[in-house]
Coordinates of C-alpha atoms in Angstrom, one line a residue:
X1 CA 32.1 -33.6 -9.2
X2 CA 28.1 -34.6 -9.3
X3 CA 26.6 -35.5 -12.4
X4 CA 24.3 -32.4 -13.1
X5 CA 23.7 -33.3 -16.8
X6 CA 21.3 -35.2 -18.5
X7 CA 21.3 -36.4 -22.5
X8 CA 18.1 -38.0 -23.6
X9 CA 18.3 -40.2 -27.1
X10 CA 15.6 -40.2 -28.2
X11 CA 14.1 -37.2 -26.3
X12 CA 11.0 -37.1 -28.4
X13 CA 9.4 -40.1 -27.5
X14 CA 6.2 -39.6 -24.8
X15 CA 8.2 -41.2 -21.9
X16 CA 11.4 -40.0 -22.9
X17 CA 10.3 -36.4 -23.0
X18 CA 8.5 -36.5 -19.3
X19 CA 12.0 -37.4 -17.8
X20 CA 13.7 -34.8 -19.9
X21 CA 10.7 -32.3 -18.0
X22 CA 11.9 -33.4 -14.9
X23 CA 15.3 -33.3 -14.5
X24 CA 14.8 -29.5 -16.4
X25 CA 12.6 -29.2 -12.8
X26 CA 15.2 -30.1 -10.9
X27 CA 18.1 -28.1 -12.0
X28 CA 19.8 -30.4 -14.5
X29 CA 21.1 -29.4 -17.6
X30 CA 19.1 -30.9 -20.0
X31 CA 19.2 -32.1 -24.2
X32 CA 19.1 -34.5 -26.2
X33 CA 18.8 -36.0 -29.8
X34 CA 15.7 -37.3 -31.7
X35 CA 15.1 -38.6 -35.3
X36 CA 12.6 -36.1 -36.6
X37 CA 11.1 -32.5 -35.1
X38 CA 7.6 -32.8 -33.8
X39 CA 5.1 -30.7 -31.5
X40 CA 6.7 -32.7 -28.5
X41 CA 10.0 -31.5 -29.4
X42 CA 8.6 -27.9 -30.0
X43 CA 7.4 -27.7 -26.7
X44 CA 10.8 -29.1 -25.1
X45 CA 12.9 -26.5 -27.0
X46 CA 10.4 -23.7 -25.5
X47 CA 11.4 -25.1 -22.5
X48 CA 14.9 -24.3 -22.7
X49 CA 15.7 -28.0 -23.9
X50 CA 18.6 -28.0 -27.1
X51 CA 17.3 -30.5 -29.3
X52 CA 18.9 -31.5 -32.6
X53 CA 17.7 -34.1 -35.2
X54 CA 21.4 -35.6 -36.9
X55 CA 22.1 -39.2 -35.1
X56 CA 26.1 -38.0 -35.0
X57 CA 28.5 -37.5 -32.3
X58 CA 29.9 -34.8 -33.4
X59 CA 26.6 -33.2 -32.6
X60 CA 26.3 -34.1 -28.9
X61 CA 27.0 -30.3 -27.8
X62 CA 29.8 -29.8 -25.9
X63 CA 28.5 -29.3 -21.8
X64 CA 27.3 -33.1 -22.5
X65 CA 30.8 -35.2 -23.3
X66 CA 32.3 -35.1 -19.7
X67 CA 31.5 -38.5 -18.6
X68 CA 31.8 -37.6 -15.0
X69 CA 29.6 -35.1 -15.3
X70 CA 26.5 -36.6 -17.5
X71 CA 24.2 -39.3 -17.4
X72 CA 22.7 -40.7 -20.7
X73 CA 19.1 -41.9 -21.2
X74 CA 18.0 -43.5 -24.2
X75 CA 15.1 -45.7 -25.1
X76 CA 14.5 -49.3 -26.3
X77 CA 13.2 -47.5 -29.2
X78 CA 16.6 -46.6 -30.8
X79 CA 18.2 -49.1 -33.1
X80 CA 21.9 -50.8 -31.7
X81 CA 23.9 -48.7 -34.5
X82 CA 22.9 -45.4 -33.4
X83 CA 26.0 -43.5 -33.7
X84 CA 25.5 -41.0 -30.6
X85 CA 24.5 -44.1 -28.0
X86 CA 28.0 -46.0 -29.0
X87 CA 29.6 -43.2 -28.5
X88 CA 28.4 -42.8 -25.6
X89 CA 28.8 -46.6 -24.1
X90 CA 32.2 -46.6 -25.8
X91 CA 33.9 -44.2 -23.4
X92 CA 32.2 -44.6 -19.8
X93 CA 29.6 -42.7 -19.6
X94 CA 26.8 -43.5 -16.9
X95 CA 24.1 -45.2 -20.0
X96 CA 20.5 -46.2 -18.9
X97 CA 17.2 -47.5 -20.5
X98 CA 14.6 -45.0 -19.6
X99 CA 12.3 -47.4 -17.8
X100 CA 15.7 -48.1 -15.3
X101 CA 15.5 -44.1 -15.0
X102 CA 11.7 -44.2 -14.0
X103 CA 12.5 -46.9 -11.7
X104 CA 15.2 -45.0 -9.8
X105 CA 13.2 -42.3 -9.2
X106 CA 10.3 -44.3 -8.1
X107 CA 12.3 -45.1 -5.2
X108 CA 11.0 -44.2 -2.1
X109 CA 7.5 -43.2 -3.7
X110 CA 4.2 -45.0 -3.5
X111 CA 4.3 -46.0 -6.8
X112 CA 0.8 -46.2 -8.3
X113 CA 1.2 -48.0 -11.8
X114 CA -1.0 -48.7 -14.5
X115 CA -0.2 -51.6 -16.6
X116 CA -1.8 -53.0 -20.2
X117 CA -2.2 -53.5 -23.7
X118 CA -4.4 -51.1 -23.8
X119 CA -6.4 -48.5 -22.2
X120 CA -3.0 -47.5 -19.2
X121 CA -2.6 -44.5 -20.3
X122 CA -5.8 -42.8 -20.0
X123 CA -6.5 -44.8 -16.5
X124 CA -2.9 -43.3 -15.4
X125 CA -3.8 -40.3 -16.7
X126 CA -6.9 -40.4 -14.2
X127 CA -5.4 -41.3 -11.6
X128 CA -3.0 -38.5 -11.9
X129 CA -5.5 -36.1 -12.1
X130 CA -8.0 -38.0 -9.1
X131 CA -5.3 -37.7 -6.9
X132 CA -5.0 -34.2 -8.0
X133 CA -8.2 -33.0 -7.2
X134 CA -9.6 -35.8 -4.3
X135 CA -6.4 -36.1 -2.3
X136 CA -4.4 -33.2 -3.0
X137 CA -1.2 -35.2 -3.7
X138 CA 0.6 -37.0 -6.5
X139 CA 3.7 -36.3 -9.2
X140 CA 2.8 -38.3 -12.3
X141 CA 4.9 -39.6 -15.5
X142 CA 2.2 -40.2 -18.4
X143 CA 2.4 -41.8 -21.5
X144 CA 0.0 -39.0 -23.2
X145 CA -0.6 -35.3 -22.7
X146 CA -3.4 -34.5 -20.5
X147 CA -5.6 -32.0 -21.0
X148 CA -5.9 -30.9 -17.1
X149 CA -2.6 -30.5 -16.8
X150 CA -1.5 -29.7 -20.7
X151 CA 1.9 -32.2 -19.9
X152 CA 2.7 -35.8 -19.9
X153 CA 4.5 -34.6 -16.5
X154 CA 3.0 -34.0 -13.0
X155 CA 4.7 -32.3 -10.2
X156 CA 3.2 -32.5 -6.9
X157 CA 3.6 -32.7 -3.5
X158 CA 3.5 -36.0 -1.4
X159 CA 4.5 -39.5 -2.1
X160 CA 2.2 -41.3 -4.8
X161 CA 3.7 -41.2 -8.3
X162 CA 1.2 -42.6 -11.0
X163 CA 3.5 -44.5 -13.8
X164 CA 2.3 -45.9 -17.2
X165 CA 3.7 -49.5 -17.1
X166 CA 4.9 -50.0 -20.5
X167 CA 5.2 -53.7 -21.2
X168 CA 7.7 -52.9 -24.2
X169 CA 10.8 -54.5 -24.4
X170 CA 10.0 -55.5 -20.9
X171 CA 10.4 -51.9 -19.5
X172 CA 7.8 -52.7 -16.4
X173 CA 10.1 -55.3 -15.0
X174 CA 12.0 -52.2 -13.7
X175 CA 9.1 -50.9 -11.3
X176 CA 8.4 -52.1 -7.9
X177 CA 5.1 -50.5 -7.0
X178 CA 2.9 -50.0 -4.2
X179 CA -0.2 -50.5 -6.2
X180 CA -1.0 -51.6 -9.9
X181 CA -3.8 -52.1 -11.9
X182 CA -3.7 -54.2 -15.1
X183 CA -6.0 -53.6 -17.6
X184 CA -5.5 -56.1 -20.5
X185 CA -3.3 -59.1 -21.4
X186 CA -3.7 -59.1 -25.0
X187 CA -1.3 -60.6 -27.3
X188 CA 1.1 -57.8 -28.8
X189 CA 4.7 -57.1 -29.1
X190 CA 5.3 -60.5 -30.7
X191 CA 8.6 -58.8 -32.1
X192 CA 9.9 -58.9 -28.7
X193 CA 8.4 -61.5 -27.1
X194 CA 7.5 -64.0 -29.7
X195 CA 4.7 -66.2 -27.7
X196 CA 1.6 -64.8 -25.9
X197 CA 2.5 -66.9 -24.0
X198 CA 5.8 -65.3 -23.1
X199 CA 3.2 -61.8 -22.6
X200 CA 1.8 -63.3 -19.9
X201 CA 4.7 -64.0 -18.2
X202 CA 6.2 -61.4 -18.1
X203 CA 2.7 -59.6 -16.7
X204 CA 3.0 -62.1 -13.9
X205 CA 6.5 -61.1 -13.3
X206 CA 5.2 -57.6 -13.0
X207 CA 2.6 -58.4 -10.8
X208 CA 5.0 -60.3 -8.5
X209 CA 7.2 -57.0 -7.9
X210 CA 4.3 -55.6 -6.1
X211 CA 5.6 -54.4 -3.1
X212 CA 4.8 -56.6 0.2
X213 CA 1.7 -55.5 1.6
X214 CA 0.6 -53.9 -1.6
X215 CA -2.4 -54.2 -3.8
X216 CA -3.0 -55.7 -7.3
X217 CA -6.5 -54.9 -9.1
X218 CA -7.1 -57.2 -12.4
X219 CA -9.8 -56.3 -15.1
X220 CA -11.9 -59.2 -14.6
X221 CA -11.7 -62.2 -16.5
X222 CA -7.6 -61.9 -16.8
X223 CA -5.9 -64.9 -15.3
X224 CA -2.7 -64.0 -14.6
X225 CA -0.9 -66.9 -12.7
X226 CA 0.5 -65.8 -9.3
X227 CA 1.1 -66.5 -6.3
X228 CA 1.4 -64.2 -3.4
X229 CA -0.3 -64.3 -0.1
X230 CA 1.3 -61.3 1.4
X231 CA -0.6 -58.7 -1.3
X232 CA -4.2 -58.0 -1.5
X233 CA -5.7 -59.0 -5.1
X234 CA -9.0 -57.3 -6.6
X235 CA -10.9 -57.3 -9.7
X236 CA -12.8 -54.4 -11.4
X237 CA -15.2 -54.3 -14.2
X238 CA -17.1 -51.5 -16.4
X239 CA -20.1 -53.6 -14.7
X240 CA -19.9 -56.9 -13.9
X241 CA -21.5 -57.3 -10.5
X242 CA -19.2 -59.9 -9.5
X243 CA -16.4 -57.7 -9.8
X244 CA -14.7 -55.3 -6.5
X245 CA -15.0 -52.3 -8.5
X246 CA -17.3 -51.8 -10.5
X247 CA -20.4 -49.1 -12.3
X248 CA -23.7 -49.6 -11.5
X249 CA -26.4 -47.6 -12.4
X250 CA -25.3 -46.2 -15.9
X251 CA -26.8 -44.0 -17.8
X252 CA -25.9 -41.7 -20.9
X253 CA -26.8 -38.5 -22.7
X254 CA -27.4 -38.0 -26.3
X255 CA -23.6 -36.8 -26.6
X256 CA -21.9 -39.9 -25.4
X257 CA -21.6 -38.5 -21.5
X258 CA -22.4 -41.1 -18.7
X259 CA -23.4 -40.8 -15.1
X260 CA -23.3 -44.0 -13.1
X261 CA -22.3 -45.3 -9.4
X262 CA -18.8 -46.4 -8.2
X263 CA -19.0 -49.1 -6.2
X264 CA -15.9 -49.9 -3.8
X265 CA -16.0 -52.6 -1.3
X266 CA -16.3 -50.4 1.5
X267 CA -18.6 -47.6 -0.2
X268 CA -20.6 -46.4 -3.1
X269 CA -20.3 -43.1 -4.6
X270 CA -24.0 -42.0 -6.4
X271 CA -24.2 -39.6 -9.6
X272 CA -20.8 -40.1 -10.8
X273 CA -20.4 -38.3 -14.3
X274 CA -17.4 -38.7 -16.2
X275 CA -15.9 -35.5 -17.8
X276 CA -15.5 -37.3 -20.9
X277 CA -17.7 -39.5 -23.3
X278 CA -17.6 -43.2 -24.0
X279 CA -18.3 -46.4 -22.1
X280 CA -14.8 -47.2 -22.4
X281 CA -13.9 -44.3 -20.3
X282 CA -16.2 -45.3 -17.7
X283 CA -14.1 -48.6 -17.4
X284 CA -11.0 -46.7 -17.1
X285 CA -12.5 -44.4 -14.7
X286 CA -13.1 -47.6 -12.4
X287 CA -9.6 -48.9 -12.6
X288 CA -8.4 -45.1 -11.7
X289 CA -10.7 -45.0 -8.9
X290 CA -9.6 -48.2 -7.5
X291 CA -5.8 -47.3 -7.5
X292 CA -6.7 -44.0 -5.7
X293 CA -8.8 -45.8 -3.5
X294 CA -6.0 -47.6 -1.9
X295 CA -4.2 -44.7 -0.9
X296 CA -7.2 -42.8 0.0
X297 CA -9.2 -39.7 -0.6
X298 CA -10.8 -37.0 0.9
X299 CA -14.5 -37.4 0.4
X300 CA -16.7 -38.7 -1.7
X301 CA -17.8 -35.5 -2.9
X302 CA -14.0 -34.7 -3.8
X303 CA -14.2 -37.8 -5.9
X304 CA -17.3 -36.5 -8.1
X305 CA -15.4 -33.1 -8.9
X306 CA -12.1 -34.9 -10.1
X307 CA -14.0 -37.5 -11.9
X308 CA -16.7 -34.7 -13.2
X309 CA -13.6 -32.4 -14.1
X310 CA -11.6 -34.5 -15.9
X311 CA -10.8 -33.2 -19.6
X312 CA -9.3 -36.3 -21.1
X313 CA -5.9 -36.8 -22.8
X314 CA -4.5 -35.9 -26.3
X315 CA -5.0 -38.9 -29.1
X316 CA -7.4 -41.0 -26.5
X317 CA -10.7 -40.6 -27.7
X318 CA -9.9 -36.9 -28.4
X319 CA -12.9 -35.0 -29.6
X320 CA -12.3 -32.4 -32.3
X321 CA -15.5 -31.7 -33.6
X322 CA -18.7 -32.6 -31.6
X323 CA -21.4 -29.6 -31.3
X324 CA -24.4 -30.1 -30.0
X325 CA -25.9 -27.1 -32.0
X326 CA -25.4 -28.3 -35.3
X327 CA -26.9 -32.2 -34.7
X328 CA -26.7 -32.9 -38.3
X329 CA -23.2 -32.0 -38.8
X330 CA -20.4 -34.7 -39.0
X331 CA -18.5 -35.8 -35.5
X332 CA -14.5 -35.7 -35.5
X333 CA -12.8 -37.5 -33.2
X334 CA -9.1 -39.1 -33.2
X335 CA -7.9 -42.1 -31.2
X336 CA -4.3 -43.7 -30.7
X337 CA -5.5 -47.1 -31.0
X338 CA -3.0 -49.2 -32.7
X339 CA -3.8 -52.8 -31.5
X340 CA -6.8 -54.7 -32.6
X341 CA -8.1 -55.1 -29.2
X342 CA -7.7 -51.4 -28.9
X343 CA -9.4 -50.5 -32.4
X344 CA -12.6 -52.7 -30.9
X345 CA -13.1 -51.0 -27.7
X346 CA -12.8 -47.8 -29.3
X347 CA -15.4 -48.4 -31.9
X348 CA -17.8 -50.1 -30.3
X349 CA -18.0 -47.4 -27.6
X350 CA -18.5 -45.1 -30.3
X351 CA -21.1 -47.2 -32.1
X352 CA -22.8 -47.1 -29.0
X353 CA -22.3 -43.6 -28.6
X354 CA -24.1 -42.7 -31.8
X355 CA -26.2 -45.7 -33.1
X356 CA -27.5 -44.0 -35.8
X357 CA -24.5 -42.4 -37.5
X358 CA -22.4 -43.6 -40.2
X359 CA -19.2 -44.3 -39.1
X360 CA -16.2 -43.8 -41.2
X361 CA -12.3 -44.6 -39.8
X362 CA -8.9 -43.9 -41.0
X363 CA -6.6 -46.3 -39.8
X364 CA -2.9 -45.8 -40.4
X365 CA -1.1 -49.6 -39.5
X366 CA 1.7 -49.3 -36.7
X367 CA 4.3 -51.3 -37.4
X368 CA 4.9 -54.1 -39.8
X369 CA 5.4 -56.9 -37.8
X370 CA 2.1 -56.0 -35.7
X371 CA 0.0 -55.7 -39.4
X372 CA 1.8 -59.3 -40.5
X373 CA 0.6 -60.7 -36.8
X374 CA -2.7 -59.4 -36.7
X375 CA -4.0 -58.4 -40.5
X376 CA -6.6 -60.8 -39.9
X377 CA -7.7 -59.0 -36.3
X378 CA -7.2 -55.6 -37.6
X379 CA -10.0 -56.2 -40.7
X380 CA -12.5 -57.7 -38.5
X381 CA -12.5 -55.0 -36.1
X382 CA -12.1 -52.4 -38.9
X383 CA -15.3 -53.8 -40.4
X384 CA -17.4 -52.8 -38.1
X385 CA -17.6 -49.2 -39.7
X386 CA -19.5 -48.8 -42.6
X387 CA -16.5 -46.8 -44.3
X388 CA -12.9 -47.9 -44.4
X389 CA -10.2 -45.7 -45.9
X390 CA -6.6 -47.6 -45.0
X391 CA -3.5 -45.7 -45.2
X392 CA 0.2 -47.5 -45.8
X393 CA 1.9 -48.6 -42.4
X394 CA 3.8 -46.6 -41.0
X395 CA 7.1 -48.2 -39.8
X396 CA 8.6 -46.2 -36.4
X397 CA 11.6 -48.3 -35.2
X398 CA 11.1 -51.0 -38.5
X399 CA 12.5 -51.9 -42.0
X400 CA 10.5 -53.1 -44.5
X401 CA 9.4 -56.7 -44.4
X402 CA 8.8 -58.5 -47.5
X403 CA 4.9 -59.1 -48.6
X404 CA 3.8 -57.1 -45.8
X405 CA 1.9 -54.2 -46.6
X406 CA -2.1 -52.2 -45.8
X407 CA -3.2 -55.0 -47.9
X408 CA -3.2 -57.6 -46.3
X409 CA -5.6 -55.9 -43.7
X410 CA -7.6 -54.3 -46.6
X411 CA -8.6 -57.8 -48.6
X412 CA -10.3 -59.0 -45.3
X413 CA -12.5 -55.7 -44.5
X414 CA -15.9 -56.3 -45.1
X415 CA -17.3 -52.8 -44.6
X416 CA -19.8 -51.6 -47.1
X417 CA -17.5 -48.8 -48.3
X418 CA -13.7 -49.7 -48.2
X419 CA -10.7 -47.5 -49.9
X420 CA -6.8 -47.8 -49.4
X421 CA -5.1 -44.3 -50.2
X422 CA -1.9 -42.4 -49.9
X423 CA -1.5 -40.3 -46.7
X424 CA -2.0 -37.4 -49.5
X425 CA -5.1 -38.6 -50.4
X426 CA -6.7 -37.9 -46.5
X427 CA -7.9 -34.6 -47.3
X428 CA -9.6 -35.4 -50.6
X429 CA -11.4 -38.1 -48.9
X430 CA -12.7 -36.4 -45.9
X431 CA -13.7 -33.7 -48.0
X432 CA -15.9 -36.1 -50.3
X433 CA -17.8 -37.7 -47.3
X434 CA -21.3 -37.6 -46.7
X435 CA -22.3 -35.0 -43.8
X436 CA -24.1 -36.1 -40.5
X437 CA -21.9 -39.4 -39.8
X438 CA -18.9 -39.9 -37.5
X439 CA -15.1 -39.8 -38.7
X440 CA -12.7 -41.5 -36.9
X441 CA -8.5 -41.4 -37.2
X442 CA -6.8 -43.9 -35.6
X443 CA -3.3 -45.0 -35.3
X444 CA 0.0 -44.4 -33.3
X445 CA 2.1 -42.8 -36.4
X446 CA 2.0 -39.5 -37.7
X447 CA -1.9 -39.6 -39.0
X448 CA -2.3 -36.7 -35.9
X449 CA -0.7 -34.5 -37.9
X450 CA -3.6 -34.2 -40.0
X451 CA -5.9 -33.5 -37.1
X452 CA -6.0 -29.7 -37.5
X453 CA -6.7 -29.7 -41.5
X454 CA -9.3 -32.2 -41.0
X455 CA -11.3 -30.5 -38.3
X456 CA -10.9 -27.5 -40.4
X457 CA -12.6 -29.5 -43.0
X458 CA -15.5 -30.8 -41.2
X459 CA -15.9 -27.9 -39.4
X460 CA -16.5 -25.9 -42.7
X461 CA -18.7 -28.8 -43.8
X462 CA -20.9 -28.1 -40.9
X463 CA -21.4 -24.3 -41.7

């Protein structure tokens, strides 16, 4: 009998809950465990997905424990004990990582991939939604929920499928694509890979599954070593004029919004203007624009409206509270930035943004062994605001590791104003700041969840 049922551990993870999405597409029968309810899962069980939150086999329901009939994706995520994945690999069932899942399915696609440190998953999400608009094509699994398309799941017609190329635990090194674009070889993931070193090898390896007769476009200035003669390679910059891809012409409005050239190395598209704010944006915009130009798209004109239209994705430079009718009021925004490399771009496009504001971040830590690697990183970036309030870490897949706690980020931030508090202690804060500046939350734990309460906040603040 064919499998026609799917179990996801770990179903609320970003990636993990786009497969779940597709296979409920496709006719499976679909559920799956997580550690802790969240708006993702809310949305699967809308769906039609059964979700439960108690890591026990005697929870799996019952359509899902005929091996012959399920398959079982987890992700790297979940720790080796975890009661319902043994009991899964202890009796035969068919058990894969998810990125071996999005691998199978990118078979026989044009797989358009967006790889990186930072900055993939708003280029993929661009690219999902330029092939949208300027070629009329393209399925998509995203690593964020877009705001076009209000999923982390595309469904289209034709055979490009945009993929976030998630370096953890090596998930990549399962994708053979057509195209990819790699925006960042920062040192991260030390856990796993222990050496940057080791990073940058495994980027290489990625870069070397290109398919034959593909294309690989590098931000400038990486130097990844490879060598293949039967791919073309490209470079692409927010500006540089040496770069293949590039914006010329830039120029911005007083709420962050840029209009600029694309240049290609066959064309130039004039009066570009990106949907969203922030020089950062515009760099991810060139990356997208690149990968879409190597499959092709209808018109320049077609181009503008995609790249005029799109809206953004959730946690990337996510706007909450920026009226232009009230320019004295405070400016809300919240980022996913997690890595200090991340944390810089992000703040220094919004320094640039609004020169004259004060700018105040919350930063939640992800991770401890990324604080213990990078404390040092983190509190020169996070000095660049003029007010610092640093919440505990927040662990994800981690114990505790001894000595390794917000403070050793805290004791090197030099910001005029600095403050470590509780997560309880958010709202009080927020509430005590001075109006007219720019508040920033940033992180990839659960500080989101205090999105809502704190643009209600500001919002009131403003009148």
């Amino acid at each position: 009998m064919a499998k026609d049922r799917i179990y996801f551990v770990g179903i609320g993870g970003i990636g993990m809950s786009a497969l779940a999405r597709y296979f409920r597409h496709e006719g499976w029968q679909v559920a799956g465990y997580d550690r802790t309810p969240s708006p993702l899962t809310a949305e699967l069980e809308k769906e039609g997905i059964a979700v439960h939150y108690e890591d026990s086999a005697a929870a799996i329901p019952e359509a899902f424990r005929e091996a012959s009939r399920t398959r079982v994706v987890y992700t790297p995520a979940v720790p080796h004990d975890h009661a319902e994945l043994n009991w899964f690999l202890g009796r035969g069932f068919e058990v894969l990582k998810r990125s071996r899942m999005l691998g199978l399915l990118g078979e026989g696609k044009n797989v358009m991939a967006v790889a990186g440190t930072h900055g993939k998953t708003t280029t993929t999400t661009m690219v999902a939604h330029f092939n949208a608009v300027a070629a009329g094509e393209g399925s998509a699994f995203l690593g964020g929920i877009s705001k076009n398309f209000d999923s982390n799941l595309v469904l289209g017609a034709g055979r490009r499928m945009a993929v976030e190329a998630d370096e953890f635990d090596r998930s990549f090194l399962q994708l053979h694509p057509k195209e990819a674009v790699v925006t960042s070889v920062d040192p991260d993931h030390l856990d796993i890979y222990g050496t940057y070193e080791a990073v940058r090898e495994a980027f290489s390896q990625f870069a070397a599954q290109i398919r034959p007769e593909g294309t690989l476009i590098l931000k400038k200035g990486i130097d990844l070593p490879l060598d293949r003669k039967d791919i073309r390679q490209y470079t692409y910059h927010v500006n540089d004029t040496d770069a293949d891809f590039r914006a010329e012409n830039l120029s911005v409005d007083e709420g962050g919004y840029y209009t600029f050239d694309l240049v290609f190395p066959d064309r130039r598209v004039a009066g570009c203007r990106l949907g969203i704010p922030g020089l950062v944006n515009v760099e991810n915009c060139v990356a997208a624009a690149a990968l879409v130009w190597c499959e092709g798209f209808r018109s320049d004109e077609a181009l503008r409206e995609a790249i005029a239209t799109f809206r953004g994705v959730r946690r990337r430079f996510d706007f909450w509270v920026n009226d232009p009718r009230r320019p004295a009021g405070t400016i809300y925004m919240d980022d996913y930035a997690h890595h200090p490399a991340e944390l810089r771009a992000m703040l220094t496009s919004v320094r640039k943004m609004f020169p004259r504001r004060e700018l105040t971040v919350a930063f939640q830590p992800h991770l401890y062994t990324r604080t213990r690697d990078f404390a040092p990183e983190f509190a020169e970036v996070l000095s660049l605001a003029d007010r610092v309030l640093l919440l505990p870490i927040y662990p994800a897949r981690e114990e505790p590791i001894p000595g390794v706690t917000s403070e050793m980020i805290f004791e090197g931030v030099t910001a005029p104003y600095k403050k470590l508090i509780p997560k309880e202690r958010l709202m009080d804060e927020v509430e005590a700041l001075p109006a007219g500046g720019v508040l920033v939350t940033a992180g990839a734990g659960d500080i989101d969840r205090f999105c809502v309460s704190v643009a209600e906040i500001v919002r009131r603040k403003n009148g």
